[in-house]
Amino acid sequence: MTESTTQAESVLDQYLGFWNAGAEEEQRRLAAAVFTQGVEYRAQIGVLSGAPALMDFRKQFAARMGTVALRPRRKPDVHHDRARLQWEILTGDGAGTSFATGTDVLQFDEDGRISAVTVFLDRAPEGFDAAAHD
């Protein structure tokens, strides 16, 4: 395993921590460590730019869904300046209920921070209308 792969895996662990952070202060700290200033997040729900937009998205999602957790479905694949992270969102306390599964393709900058995320839904949430988000 190369040093850059090890660094990417560490950043990916922090990326998961960002999405799972309960306190805004912790999420802000992780965002500063993980994302570039102008990180771009592309998902079917829209395009978001910058860590504050991602923090707001996470906050709104949790306010609507209650307790949520993003969990990896397998070890991320990393090569060059990209990574593929397959995930599952669980809702509710304890083991949780599976809400959706997806794959994030992440791009790292020269310092190893995430500069772009492209999100693909592998299994959309029940009732999700992709056409409503074009």
The first five atom37 places (N, CA, C, CB, O) and aatype in JSON, in Angstrom:
{
  "aatype": [12, 16, 6, 15, 16, 16, 5, 0, 6, 15, 19, 10, 3, 5, 18, 10, 7, 13, 17, 2, 0, 7, 0, 6, 6, 6, 5, 1, 1, 10, 0, 0, 0, 19, 13, 16, 5, 7, 19, 6, 18, 1, 0, 5, 9, 7, 19, 10, 15, 7, 0, 14, 0, 10, 12, 3, 13, 1, 11, 5, 13, 0, 0, 1, 12, 7, 16, 19, 0, 10, 1, 14, 1, 1, 11, 14, 3, 19, 8, 8, 3, 1, 0, 1, 10, 5, 17, 6, 9, 10, 16, 7, 3, 7, 0, 7, 16, 15, 13, 0, 16, 7, 16, 3, 19, 10, 5, 13, 3, 6, 3, 7, 1, 9, 15, 0, 19, 16, 19, 13, 10, 3, 1, 0, 14, 6, 7, 13, 3, 0, 0, 0, 8, 3],
  "atom_mask": [
    [1, 1, 1, 1, 1],
    [1, 1, 1, 1, 1],
    [1, 1, 1, 1, 1],
    [1, 1, 1, 1, 1],
    [1, 1, 1, 1, 1],
    [1, 1, 1, 1, 1],
    [1, 1, 1, 1, 1],
    [1, 1, 1, 1, 1],
    [1, 1, 1, 1, 1],
    [1, 1, 1, 1, 1],
    [1, 1, 1, 1, 1],
    [1, 1, 1, 1, 1],
    [1, 1, 1, 1, 1],
    [1, 1, 1, 1, 1],
    [1, 1, 1, 1, 1],
    [1, 1, 1, 1, 1],
    [1, 1, 1, 0, 1],
    [1, 1, 1, 1, 1],
    [1, 1, 1, 1, 1],
    [1, 1, 1, 1, 1],
    [1, 1, 1, 1, 1],
    [1, 1, 1, 0, 1],
    [1, 1, 1, 1, 1],
    [1, 1, 1, 1, 1],
    [1, 1, 1, 1, 1],
    [1, 1, 1, 1, 1],
    [1, 1, 1, 1, 1],
    [1, 1, 1, 1, 1],
    [1, 1, 1, 1, 1],
    [1, 1, 1, 1, 1],
    [1, 1, 1, 1, 1],
    [1, 1, 1, 1, 1],
    [1, 1, 1, 1, 1],
    [1, 1, 1, 1, 1],
    [1, 1, 1, 1, 1],
    [1, 1, 1, 1, 1],
    [1, 1, 1, 1, 1],
    [1, 1, 1, 0, 1],
    [1, 1, 1, 1, 1],
    [1, 1, 1, 1, 1],
    [1, 1, 1, 1, 1],
    [1, 1, 1, 1, 1],
    [1, 1, 1, 1, 1],
    [1, 1, 1, 1, 1],
    [1, 1, 1, 1, 1],
    [1, 1, 1, 0, 1],
    [1, 1, 1, 1, 1],
    [1, 1, 1, 1, 1],
    [1, 1, 1, 1, 1],
    [1, 1, 1, 0, 1],
    [1, 1, 1, 1, 1],
    [1, 1, 1, 1, 1],
    [1, 1, 1, 1, 1],
    [1, 1, 1, 1, 1],
    [1, 1, 1, 1, 1],
    [1, 1, 1, 1, 1],
    [1, 1, 1, 1, 1],
    [1, 1, 1, 1, 1],
    [1, 1, 1, 1, 1],
    [1, 1, 1, 1, 1],
    [1, 1, 1, 1, 1],
    [1, 1, 1, 1, 1],
    [1, 1, 1, 1, 1],
    [1, 1, 1, 1, 1],
    [1, 1, 1, 1, 1],
    [1, 1, 1, 0, 1],
    [1, 1, 1, 1, 1],
    [1, 1, 1, 1, 1],
    [1, 1, 1, 1, 1],
    [1, 1, 1, 1, 1],
    [1, 1, 1, 1, 1],
    [1, 1, 1, 1, 1],
    [1, 1, 1, 1, 1],
    [1, 1, 1, 1, 1],
    [1, 1, 1, 1, 1],
    [1, 1, 1, 1, 1],
    [1, 1, 1, 1, 1],
    [1, 1, 1, 1, 1],
    [1, 1, 1, 1, 1],
    [1, 1, 1, 1, 1],
    [1, 1, 1, 1, 1],
    [1, 1, 1, 1, 1],
    [1, 1, 1, 1, 1],
    [1, 1, 1, 1, 1],
    [1, 1, 1, 1, 1],
    [1, 1, 1, 1, 1],
    [1, 1, 1, 1, 1],
    [1, 1, 1, 1, 1],
    [1, 1, 1, 1, 1],
    [1, 1, 1, 1, 1],
    [1, 1, 1, 1, 1],
    [1, 1, 1, 0, 1],
    [1, 1, 1, 1, 1],
    [1, 1, 1, 0, 1],
    [1, 1, 1, 1, 1],
    [1, 1, 1, 0, 1],
    [1, 1, 1, 1, 1],
    [1, 1, 1, 1, 1],
    [1, 1, 1, 1, 1],
    [1, 1, 1, 1, 1],
    [1, 1, 1, 1, 1],
    [1, 1, 1, 0, 1],
    [1, 1, 1, 1, 1],
    [1, 1, 1, 1, 1],
    [1, 1, 1, 1, 1],
    [1, 1, 1, 1, 1],
    [1, 1, 1, 1, 1],
    [1, 1, 1, 1, 1],
    [1, 1, 1, 1, 1],
    [1, 1, 1, 1, 1],
    [1, 1, 1, 1, 1],
    [1, 1, 1, 0, 1],
    [1, 1, 1, 1, 1],
    [1, 1, 1, 1, 1],
    [1, 1, 1, 1, 1],
    [1, 1, 1, 1, 1],
    [1, 1, 1, 1, 1],
    [1, 1, 1, 1, 1],
    [1, 1, 1, 1, 1],
    [1, 1, 1, 1, 1],
    [1, 1, 1, 1, 1],
    [1, 1, 1, 1, 1],
    [1, 1, 1, 1, 1],
    [1, 1, 1, 1, 1],
    [1, 1, 1, 1, 1],
    [1, 1, 1, 1, 1],
    [1, 1, 1, 0, 1],
    [1, 1, 1, 1, 1],
    [1, 1, 1, 1, 1],
    [1, 1, 1, 1, 1],
    [1, 1, 1, 1, 1],
    [1, 1, 1, 1, 1],
    [1, 1, 1, 1, 1],
    [1, 1, 1, 1, 1]
  ],
  "atom_positions": [
    [[0.86, -1.17, 0.0], [0.0, 0.0, 0.0], [0.9, 1.24, 0.0], [-0.97, 0.0, 1.23], [1.87, 1.31, 0.76]],
    [[0.59, 2.19, -0.84], [1.41, 3.39, -0.95], [1.0, 4.41, 0.11], [1.29, 3.99, -2.35], [-0.07, 4.32, 0.71]],
    [[1.88, 5.38, 0.32], [1.58, 6.44, 1.28], [0.35, 7.23, 0.86], [2.78, 7.38, 1.42], [-0.46, 7.61, 1.71]],
    [[0.2, 7.48, -0.45], [-0.96, 8.24, -0.91], [-2.25, 7.46, -0.71], [-0.8, 8.6, -2.4], [-3.29, 8.05, -0.42]],
    [[-2.21, 6.13, -0.85], [-3.39, 5.31, -0.61], [-3.75, 5.34, 0.87], [-3.16, 3.85, -1.07], [-4.92, 5.46, 1.23]],
    [[-2.74, 5.25, 1.73], [-2.98, 5.31, 3.17], [-3.57, 6.66, 3.55], [-1.67, 5.06, 3.95], [-4.5, 6.72, 4.36]],
    [[-3.04, 7.74, 2.98], [-3.57, 9.09, 3.25], [-5.02, 9.18, 2.77], [-2.69, 10.17, 2.55], [-5.87, 9.72, 3.47]],
    [[-5.3, 8.66, 1.57], [-6.66, 8.7, 1.04], [-7.62, 7.93, 1.94], [-6.7, 8.13, -0.39], [-8.74, 8.39, 2.19]],
    [[-7.2, 6.79, 2.44], [-8.06, 6.01, 3.32], [-8.34, 6.75, 4.61], [-7.43, 4.65, 3.62], [-9.45, 6.68, 5.14]],
    [[-7.35, 7.46, 5.13], [-7.55, 8.28, 6.33], [-8.56, 9.39, 6.05], [-6.21, 8.87, 6.8], [-9.44, 9.65, 6.87]],
    [[-8.43, 10.05, 4.91], [-9.37, 11.12, 4.53], [-10.77, 10.54, 4.35], [-8.91, 11.82, 3.22], [-11.74, 11.17, 4.75]],
    [[-10.88, 9.35, 3.77], [-12.19, 8.72, 3.59], [-12.84, 8.39, 4.93], [-12.06, 7.45, 2.73], [-14.05, 8.52, 5.08]],
    [[-12.04, 7.95, 5.91], [-12.58, 7.72, 7.26], [-13.13, 9.02, 7.84], [-11.49, 7.13, 8.19], [-14.2, 9.02, 8.45]],
    [[-12.4, 10.11, 7.65], [-12.85, 11.41, 8.13], [-14.09, 11.89, 7.36], [-11.73, 12.45, 8.02], [-14.97, 12.53, 7.92]],
    [[-14.14, 11.56, 6.06], [-15.31, 11.9, 5.23], [-16.56, 11.24, 5.8], [-15.08, 11.47, 3.75], [-17.6, 11.88, 5.94]],
    [[-16.46, 9.96, 6.14], [-17.59, 9.27, 6.78], [-17.92, 9.93, 8.11], [-17.27, 7.78, 6.98], [-19.09, 10.1, 8.45]],
    [[-16.88, 10.29, 8.86], [-17.1, 10.98, 10.13], [-17.85, 12.3, 9.95], [0.0, 0.0, 0.0], [-18.7, 12.65, 10.75]],
    [[-17.51, 13.02, 8.87], [-18.2, 14.28, 8.57], [-19.7, 14.03, 8.42], [-17.64, 14.91, 7.27], [-20.51, 14.74, 9.03]],
    [[-20.08, 13.04, 7.62], [-21.51, 12.78, 7.39], [-22.21, 12.24, 8.63], [-21.68, 11.8, 6.24], [-23.42, 12.38, 8.77]],
    [[-21.45, 11.62, 9.54], [-22.04, 11.02, 10.74], [-21.92, 11.91, 11.97], [-21.39, 9.71, 11.02], [-22.44, 11.55, 13.03]],
    [[-21.26, 13.05, 11.86], [-21.05, 13.93, 13.01], [-22.37, 14.45, 13.55], [-20.13, 15.09, 12.64], [-23.21, 14.94, 12.79]],
    [[-22.54, 14.35, 14.85], [-23.76, 14.84, 15.47], [-23.7, 16.31, 15.81], [0.0, 0.0, 0.0], [-24.7, 17.02, 15.74]],
    [[-22.51, 16.77, 16.2], [-22.34, 18.16, 16.61], [-21.79, 18.99, 15.46], [-21.41, 18.26, 17.83], [-20.9, 18.56, 14.72]],
    [[-22.34, 20.2, 15.31], [-21.9, 21.09, 14.24], [-20.41, 21.41, 14.34], [-22.72, 22.38, 14.25], [-19.73, 21.5, 13.33]],
    [[-19.92, 21.59, 15.55], [-18.49, 21.89, 15.75], [-17.61, 20.76, 15.22], [-18.2, 22.13, 17.25], [-16.59, 21.01, 14.56]],
    [[-17.99, 19.52, 15.49], [-17.23, 18.37, 14.99], [-17.3, 18.31, 13.46], [-17.76, 17.05, 15.61], [-16.29, 18.05, 12.8]],
    [[-18.46, 18.55, 12.92], [-18.62, 18.53, 11.47], [-17.77, 19.63, 10.82], [-20.1, 18.69, 11.09], [-17.16, 19.4, 9.77]],
    [[-17.74, 20.8, 11.41], [-16.93, 21.9, 10.87], [-15.44, 21.56, 10.91], [-17.2, 23.2, 11.67], [-14.72, 21.83, 9.96]],
    [[-14.99, 20.94, 12.02], [-13.59, 20.54, 12.15], [-13.23, 19.51, 11.08], [-13.33, 19.96, 13.55], [-12.18, 19.61, 10.44]],
    [[-14.09, 18.53, 10.88], [-13.83, 17.5, 9.88], [-13.88, 18.08, 8.47], [-14.85, 16.36, 10.0], [-13.07, 17.7, 7.62]],
    [[-14.8, 18.98, 8.21], [-14.9, 19.62, 6.9], [-13.6, 20.34, 6.55], [-16.08, 20.61, 6.85], [-13.12, 20.24, 5.43]],
    [[-13.03, 21.05, 7.52], [-11.78, 21.77, 7.28], [-10.63, 20.83, 6.97], [-11.43, 22.63, 8.49], [-9.73, 21.17, 6.2]],
    [[-10.64, 19.66, 7.58], [-9.57, 18.68, 7.36], [-9.73, 17.9, 6.07], [-9.51, 17.73, 8.52], [-8.74, 17.47, 5.47]],
    [[-10.97, 17.69, 5.64], [-11.27, 16.78, 4.53], [-11.47, 17.47, 3.19], [-12.5, 15.99, 4.86], [-11.0, 16.96, 2.17]],
    [[-12.15, 18.61, 3.17], [-12.55, 19.23, 1.92], [-11.68, 20.42, 1.54], [-13.99, 19.67, 2.01], [-11.15, 21.13, 2.4]],
    [[-11.54, 20.63, 0.23], [-10.96, 21.88, -0.25], [-12.01, 22.97, -0.03], [-10.53, 21.79, -1.76], [-13.18, 22.68, 0.21]],
    [[-11.59, 24.21, -0.1], [-12.5, 25.33, 0.13], [-13.68, 25.3, -0.83], [-11.75, 26.65, 0.01], [-14.81, 25.57, -0.42]],
    [[-13.46, 25.0, -2.09], [-14.53, 25.02, -3.08], [-15.03, 23.65, -3.47], [0.0, 0.0, 0.0], [-15.45, 23.45, -4.61]],
    [[-14.99, 22.69, -2.56], [-15.42, 21.33, -2.88], [-16.76, 21.37, -3.62], [-15.53, 20.47, -1.6], [-17.67, 22.11, -3.26]],
    [[-16.85, 20.55, -4.65], [-18.09, 20.46, -5.44], [-18.71, 19.09, -5.21], [-17.81, 20.69, -6.96], [-18.04, 18.06, -5.32]],
    [[-20.0, 19.08, -4.88], [-20.75, 17.87, -4.57], [-21.88, 17.76, -5.58], [-21.3, 17.89, -3.1], [-22.79, 18.59, -5.59]],
    [[-21.82, 16.73, -6.43], [-22.83, 16.54, -7.47], [-23.65, 15.29, -7.17], [-22.17, 16.43, -8.87], [-23.13, 14.18, -7.13]],
    [[-24.94, 15.5, -6.96], [-25.87, 14.4, -6.7], [-27.15, 14.68, -7.46], [-26.14, 14.22, -5.16], [-27.33, 15.78, -7.99]],
    [[-28.04, 13.7, -7.52], [-29.29, 13.92, -8.25], [-30.13, 15.03, -7.64], [-30.1, 12.64, -8.29], [-30.96, 15.62, -8.32]],
    [[-29.91, 15.31, -6.37], [-30.68, 16.38, -5.72], [-30.18, 17.76, -6.11], [-30.61, 16.23, -4.21], [-30.85, 18.76, -5.87]],
    [[-28.97, 17.81, -6.72], [-28.42, 19.09, -7.16], [-26.92, 19.15, -7.0], [0.0, 0.0, 0.0], [-26.27, 18.17, -6.63]],
    [[-26.37, 20.32, -7.3], [-24.94, 20.56, -7.19], [-24.72, 21.54, -6.04], [-24.34, 21.11, -8.53], [-25.3, 22.62, -6.01]],
    [[-23.88, 21.14, -5.11], [-23.56, 21.98, -3.95], [-22.1, 22.36, -4.02], [-23.89, 21.25, -2.61], [-21.27, 21.56, -4.47]],
    [[-21.77, 23.56, -3.59], [-20.39, 24.02, -3.6], [-19.99, 24.53, -2.23], [-20.19, 25.13, -4.65], [-20.69, 25.34, -1.62]],
    [[-18.86, 24.03, -1.73], [-18.32, 24.45, -0.46], [-18.83, 23.64, 0.71], [0.0, 0.0, 0.0], [-19.96, 23.15, 0.7]],
    [[-17.98, 23.5, 1.72], [-18.33, 22.72, 2.91], [-19.57, 23.26, 3.63], [-17.16, 22.7, 3.86], [-20.37, 22.46, 4.11]],
    [[-19.76, 24.59, 3.73], [-20.99, 25.06, 4.4], [-22.27, 24.53, 3.74], [-21.01, 26.59, 4.42], [-23.24, 24.22, 4.43]],
    [[-22.27, 24.42, 2.43], [-23.45, 23.89, 1.73], [-23.65, 22.41, 2.07], [-23.31, 24.06, 0.21], [-24.79, 21.96, 2.22]],
    [[-22.55, 21.66, 2.19], [-22.67, 20.24, 2.57], [-23.16, 20.1, 4.0], [-21.31, 19.52, 2.39], [-23.97, 19.23, 4.31]],
    [[-22.67, 20.96, 4.88], [-23.11, 20.93, 6.27], [-24.6, 21.24, 6.37], [-22.3, 21.93, 7.13], [-25.32, 20.6, 7.13]],
    [[-25.06, 22.21, 5.6], [-26.47, 22.57, 5.6], [-27.33, 21.42, 5.05], [-26.7, 23.85, 4.78], [-28.39, 21.12, 5.59]],
    [[-26.85, 20.79, 3.98], [-27.57, 19.65, 3.41], [-27.71, 18.54, 4.45], [-26.83, 19.12, 2.15], [-28.8, 17.99, 4.62]],
    [[-26.63, 18.21, 5.14], [-26.64, 17.15, 6.16], [-27.61, 17.54, 7.28], [-25.21, 16.92, 6.74], [-28.37, 16.69, 7.76]],
    [[-27.58, 18.79, 7.7], [-28.45, 19.27, 8.78], [-29.92, 19.15, 8.38], [-28.11, 20.73, 9.13], [-30.74, 18.67, 9.17]],
    [[-30.27, 19.57, 7.16], [-31.65, 19.49, 6.69], [-32.11, 18.03, 6.57], [-31.8, 20.2, 5.34], [-33.24, 17.69, 6.93]],
    [[-31.22, 17.17, 6.07], [-31.56, 15.75, 5.91], [-31.84, 15.13, 7.28], [-30.41, 14.99, 5.2], [-32.84, 14.43, 7.45]],
    [[-30.96, 15.38, 8.26], [-31.15, 14.82, 9.6], [-32.41, 15.39, 10.27], [-29.92, 15.11, 10.47], [-33.1, 14.68, 11.0]],
    [[-32.7, 16.67, 10.03], [-33.92, 17.26, 10.6], [-35.17, 16.58, 10.07], [-33.97, 18.77, 10.31], [-36.16, 16.42, 10.78]],
    [[-35.12, 16.17, 8.81], [-36.27, 15.5, 8.18], [-36.34, 14.02, 8.53], [-36.21, 15.67, 6.67], [-37.43, 13.47, 8.7]],
    [[-35.16, 13.38, 8.62], [-35.13, 11.92, 8.77], [-34.89, 11.45, 10.21], [-34.06, 11.36, 7.89], [-35.15, 10.28, 10.52]],
    [[-34.42, 12.31, 11.08], [-34.08, 11.88, 12.43], [-32.66, 11.33, 12.46], [0.0, 0.0, 0.0], [-31.79, 11.83, 11.75]],
    [[-32.43, 10.32, 13.25], [-31.1, 9.72, 13.37], [-30.71, 9.05, 12.06], [-31.06, 8.71, 14.53], [-31.44, 8.19, 11.55]],
    [[-29.56, 9.45, 11.51], [-29.06, 8.86, 10.26], [-27.58, 8.51, 10.42], [-29.28, 9.83, 9.07], [-26.85, 9.15, 11.18]],
    [[-27.17, 7.49, 9.68], [-25.76, 7.09, 9.69], [-25.38, 6.64, 8.28], [-25.5, 5.95, 10.72], [-26.12, 5.9, 7.63]],
    [[-24.23, 7.1, 7.82], [-23.67, 6.68, 6.54], [-22.63, 5.62, 6.84], [-23.05, 7.89, 5.75], [-21.66, 5.89, 7.56]],
    [[-22.81, 4.43, 6.3], [-21.9, 3.31, 6.56], [-21.34, 2.78, 5.25], [-22.62, 2.19, 7.33], [-22.06, 2.68, 4.26]],
    [[-20.05, 2.45, 5.22], [-19.48, 1.85, 4.01], [-20.03, 0.43, 3.83], [-17.93, 1.83, 4.07], [-20.23, -0.29, 4.8]],
    [[-20.25, 0.04, 2.58], [-20.7, -1.32, 2.28], [-19.52, -2.25, 2.03], [-21.63, -1.34, 1.07], [-19.65, -3.47, 2.11]],
    [[-18.37, -1.66, 1.73], [-17.14, -2.41, 1.51], [-15.98, -1.43, 1.63], [-17.13, -3.14, 0.12], [-16.18, -0.22, 1.71]],
    [[-14.79, -1.95, 1.64], [-13.61, -1.11, 1.72], [-13.53, -0.25, 0.45], [-12.31, -1.97, 1.89], [-13.73, -0.76, -0.65]],
    [[-13.25, 1.06, 0.6], [-13.17, 1.93, -0.59], [-12.04, 1.51, -1.53], [-12.96, 3.38, -0.16], [-11.01, 0.98, -1.1]],
    [[-12.26, 1.74, -2.81], [-11.22, 1.53, -3.83], [-10.55, 2.87, -4.07], [-11.83, 0.94, -5.17], [-11.22, 3.9, -4.21]],
    [[-9.21, 2.86, -4.1], [-8.45, 4.1, -4.28], [-7.41, 3.88, -5.36], [-7.78, 4.55, -2.95], [-6.69, 2.88, -5.33]],
    [[-7.32, 4.8, -6.31], [-6.19, 4.82, -7.24], [-5.99, 6.24, -7.75], [-6.41, 3.84, -8.42], [-6.94, 6.99, -7.97]],
    [[-4.73, 6.56, -7.92], [-4.31, 7.9, -8.35], [-4.97, 8.95, -7.47], [-4.66, 8.13, -9.85], [-4.78, 8.94, -6.26]],
    [[-5.72, 9.85, -8.05], [-6.34, 10.91, -7.26], [-7.85, 10.71, -7.12], [-6.05, 12.26, -7.88], [-8.59, 11.68, -6.97]],
    [[-8.3, 9.45, -7.17], [-9.73, 9.15, -7.1], [-9.99, 8.01, -6.09], [-10.28, 8.76, -8.5], [-9.11, 7.21, -5.78]],
    [[-11.22, 7.99, -5.6], [-11.67, 6.9, -4.74], [-13.14, 6.61, -5.05], [-11.48, 7.24, -3.24], [-13.89, 7.49, -5.47]],
    [[-13.5, 5.37, -4.82], [-14.91, 4.95, -4.96], [-15.33, 4.39, -3.6], [-15.1, 3.87, -6.11], [-14.74, 3.45, -3.09]],
    [[-16.36, 5.0, -3.05], [-16.88, 4.6, -1.75], [-18.33, 4.16, -1.91], [-16.76, 5.76, -0.72], [-19.2, 4.96, -2.23]],
    [[-18.58, 2.87, -1.68], [-19.94, 2.35, -1.72], [-20.51, 2.44, -0.31], [-19.99, 0.87, -2.28], [-19.87, 1.99, 0.65]],
    [[-21.7, 3.01, -0.17], [-22.25, 3.29, 1.14], [-23.72, 2.87, 1.25], [-22.12, 4.76, 1.44], [-24.38, 2.53, 0.27]],
    [[-24.18, 2.92, 2.49], [-25.59, 2.71, 2.8], [-25.97, 3.74, 3.86], [-25.88, 1.24, 3.3], [-25.21, 3.99, 4.79]],
    [[-27.13, 4.34, 3.72], [-27.66, 5.25, 4.73], [-28.66, 4.46, 5.57], [-28.32, 6.53, 4.08], [-29.6, 3.86, 5.05]],
    [[-28.43, 4.49, 6.88], [-29.33, 3.86, 7.83], [-30.05, 4.94, 8.61], [-28.56, 2.9, 8.79], [-29.45, 5.96, 8.97]],
    [[-31.33, 4.73, 8.87], [-32.11, 5.68, 9.66], [-32.6, 4.98, 10.91], [-33.3, 6.25, 8.84], [-32.73, 3.76, 10.94]],
    [[-32.88, 5.76, 11.94], [-33.38, 5.21, 13.19], [-32.27, 4.82, 14.14], [0.0, 0.0, 0.0], [-31.09, 4.78, 13.77]],
    [[-32.65, 4.54, 15.37], [-31.68, 4.17, 16.4], [-31.28, 2.71, 16.27], [-32.27, 4.43, 17.79], [-31.94, 1.93, 15.58]],
    [[-30.2, 2.35, 16.93], [-29.74, 0.96, 16.93], [-29.2, 0.57, 15.58], [0.0, 0.0, 0.0], [-28.42, 1.3, 14.97]],
    [[-29.61, -0.6, 15.11], [-29.12, -1.13, 13.83], [-29.62, -0.3, 12.66], [-29.56, -2.58, 13.65], [-28.96, -0.23, 11.62]],
    [[-30.76, 0.34, 12.82], [-31.28, 1.21, 11.78], [-31.99, 0.48, 10.67], [0.0, 0.0, 0.0], [-31.92, -0.74, 10.54]],
    [[-32.67, 1.27, 9.87], [-33.38, 0.79, 8.7], [-32.67, 1.31, 7.47], [-34.87, 1.22, 8.72], [-32.31, 2.49, 7.41]],
    [[-32.47, 0.45, 6.49], [-31.79, 0.88, 5.27], [-32.67, 1.86, 4.5], [-31.42, -0.34, 4.39], [-33.8, 1.55, 4.14]],
    [[-32.11, 3.06, 4.27], [-32.83, 4.11, 3.57], [-32.48, 4.12, 2.09], [-32.52, 5.46, 4.19], [-33.36, 4.25, 1.24]],
    [[-31.18, 3.98, 1.78], [-30.71, 4.02, 0.39], [-29.28, 3.49, 0.36], [-30.78, 5.47, -0.2], [-28.59, 3.45, 1.38]],
    [[-28.85, 3.09, -0.83], [-27.45, 2.73, -1.04], [-26.94, 3.53, -2.23], [-27.27, 1.19, -1.28], [-27.7, 3.94, -3.1]],
    [[-25.63, 3.75, -2.24], [-25.06, 4.51, -3.33], [-23.56, 4.37, -3.41], [0.0, 0.0, 0.0], [-22.94, 3.63, -2.64]],
    [[-23.01, 5.09, -4.34], [-21.56, 5.1, -4.57], [-21.12, 6.54, -4.76], [-21.17, 4.22, -5.79], [-21.68, 7.26, -5.59]],
    [[-20.13, 6.94, -4.0], [-19.51, 8.25, -4.17], [-18.19, 8.06, -4.9], [-19.31, 8.98, -2.81], [-17.39, 7.2, -4.53]],
    [[-17.96, 8.85, -5.91], [-16.66, 8.91, -6.58], [-16.04, 10.24, -6.16], [-16.79, 8.79, -8.18], [-16.58, 11.31, -6.44]],
    [[-14.91, 10.15, -5.47], [-14.28, 11.33, -4.88], [-12.98, 11.63, -5.6], [-14.03, 11.12, -3.38], [-12.26, 10.73, -6.02]],
    [[-12.69, 12.91, -5.72], [-11.43, 13.35, -6.33], [-10.64, 14.1, -5.27], [-11.69, 14.26, -7.6], [-11.19, 14.93, -4.53]],
    [[-9.34, 13.81, -5.2], [-8.46, 14.45, -4.23], [-7.6, 15.5, -4.92], [-7.57, 13.42, -3.52], [-7.22, 15.34, -6.08]],
    [[-7.31, 16.58, -4.21], [-6.38, 17.57, -4.75], [-4.95, 17.13, -4.42], [-6.67, 19.0, -4.16], [-4.74, 16.06, -3.84]],
    [[-3.96, 17.95, -4.78], [-2.56, 17.59, -4.59], [-2.18, 17.47, -3.11], [-1.68, 18.6, -5.27], [-1.17, 16.85, -2.79]],
    [[-2.98, 18.08, -2.21], [-2.73, 17.98, -0.78], [-3.47, 16.82, -0.13], [-3.11, 19.27, -0.1], [-3.35, 16.6, 1.08]],
    [[-4.23, 16.07, -0.93], [-4.95, 14.91, -0.42], [-6.34, 15.2, 0.11], [0.0, 0.0, 0.0], [-6.99, 14.3, 0.64]],
    [[-6.8, 16.44, -0.02], [-8.16, 16.75, 0.43], [-9.15, 16.53, -0.72], [-8.24, 18.21, 0.95], [-8.77, 16.54, -1.89]],
    [[-10.39, 16.35, -0.38], [-11.43, 16.08, -1.37], [-11.85, 17.37, -2.05], [-12.66, 15.39, -0.71], [-12.26, 18.33, -1.4]],
    [[-11.73, 17.38, -3.37], [-12.11, 18.56, -4.15], [-13.43, 18.39, -4.89], [-11.01, 18.89, -5.16], [-14.07, 19.38, -5.25]],
    [[-13.85, 17.15, -5.1], [-15.11, 16.89, -5.81], [-15.67, 15.55, -5.39], [-14.9, 16.94, -7.34], [-14.94, 14.59, -5.13]],
    [[-17.01, 15.49, -5.34], [-17.73, 14.25, -5.03], [-18.84, 14.13, -6.06], [-18.29, 14.24, -3.56], [-19.62, 15.06, -6.26]],
    [[-18.92, 12.98, -6.69], [-20.03, 12.66, -7.58], [-20.77, 11.48, -6.96], [-19.54, 12.33, -9.05], [-20.17, 10.44, -6.69]],
    [[-22.06, 11.66, -6.74], [-22.87, 10.67, -6.03], [-23.77, 9.94, -7.01], [-23.71, 11.34, -4.93], [-24.45, 10.55, -7.83]],
    [[-23.76, 8.62, -6.92], [-24.67, 7.78, -7.69], [-25.53, 6.99, -6.71], [-23.88, 6.82, -8.65], [-25.02, 6.43, -5.74]],
    [[-26.83, 6.95, -6.96], [-27.71, 6.13, -6.15], [-27.75, 4.73, -6.75], [-29.14, 6.74, -6.08], [-28.12, 4.54, -7.91]],
    [[-27.38, 3.75, -5.95], [-27.46, 2.35, -6.38], [-28.87, 1.81, -6.1], [-26.39, 1.49, -5.66], [-29.43, 1.05, -6.89]],
    [[-29.41, 2.21, -4.95], [-30.8, 1.9, -4.61], [-31.37, 3.17, -3.99], [-30.92, 0.66, -3.62], [-31.04, 3.53, -2.86]],
    [[-32.23, 3.83, -4.74], [-32.81, 5.1, -4.29], [-33.79, 4.86, -3.14], [-33.54, 5.8, -5.46], [-34.3, 3.75, -2.98]],
    [[-34.03, 5.88, -2.34], [-35.03, 5.76, -1.28], [-36.41, 5.5, -1.88], [-35.05, 7.03, -0.42], [-36.71, 5.91, -3.0]],
    [[-37.23, 4.82, -1.12], [-38.6, 4.53, -1.58], [-39.29, 5.85, -1.92], [-39.4, 3.75, -0.49], [-39.26, 6.8, -1.13]],
    [[-39.92, 5.9, -3.08], [-40.67, 7.06, -3.51], [-39.82, 8.17, -4.13], [0.0, 0.0, 0.0], [-40.35, 9.22, -4.49]],
    [[-38.53, 7.95, -4.27], [-37.64, 8.97, -4.83], [-37.94, 9.14, -6.32], [-36.13, 8.6, -4.62], [-38.01, 8.16, -7.06]],
    [[-38.13, 10.38, -6.74], [-38.43, 10.68, -8.13], [-37.23, 11.42, -8.73], [-39.73, 11.53, -8.27], [-37.08, 12.63, -8.53]],
    [[-36.38, 10.69, -9.44], [-35.17, 11.28, -10.03], [-35.51, 12.41, -10.99], [-34.36, 10.21, -10.75], [-34.75, 13.38, -11.08]],
    [[-36.61, 12.32, -11.7], [-36.99, 13.35, -12.66], [-37.31, 14.68, -11.98], [-38.18, 12.89, -13.47], [-37.21, 15.73, -12.6]],
    [[-37.7, 14.63, -10.71], [-38.03, 15.85, -9.97], [-36.79, 16.65, -9.63], [-38.8, 15.5, -8.7], [-36.88, 17.79, -9.18]],
    [[-35.61, 16.05, -9.82], [-34.35, 16.71, -9.44], [-33.48, 17.04, -10.63], [-33.58, 15.83, -8.5], [-32.3, 17.33, -10.45]],
    [[-34.0, 17.01, -11.84], [-33.19, 17.33, -13.03], [-32.89, 18.8, -13.11], [-33.91, 16.89, -14.29], [-32.22, 19.24, -14.05]]
  ]
}
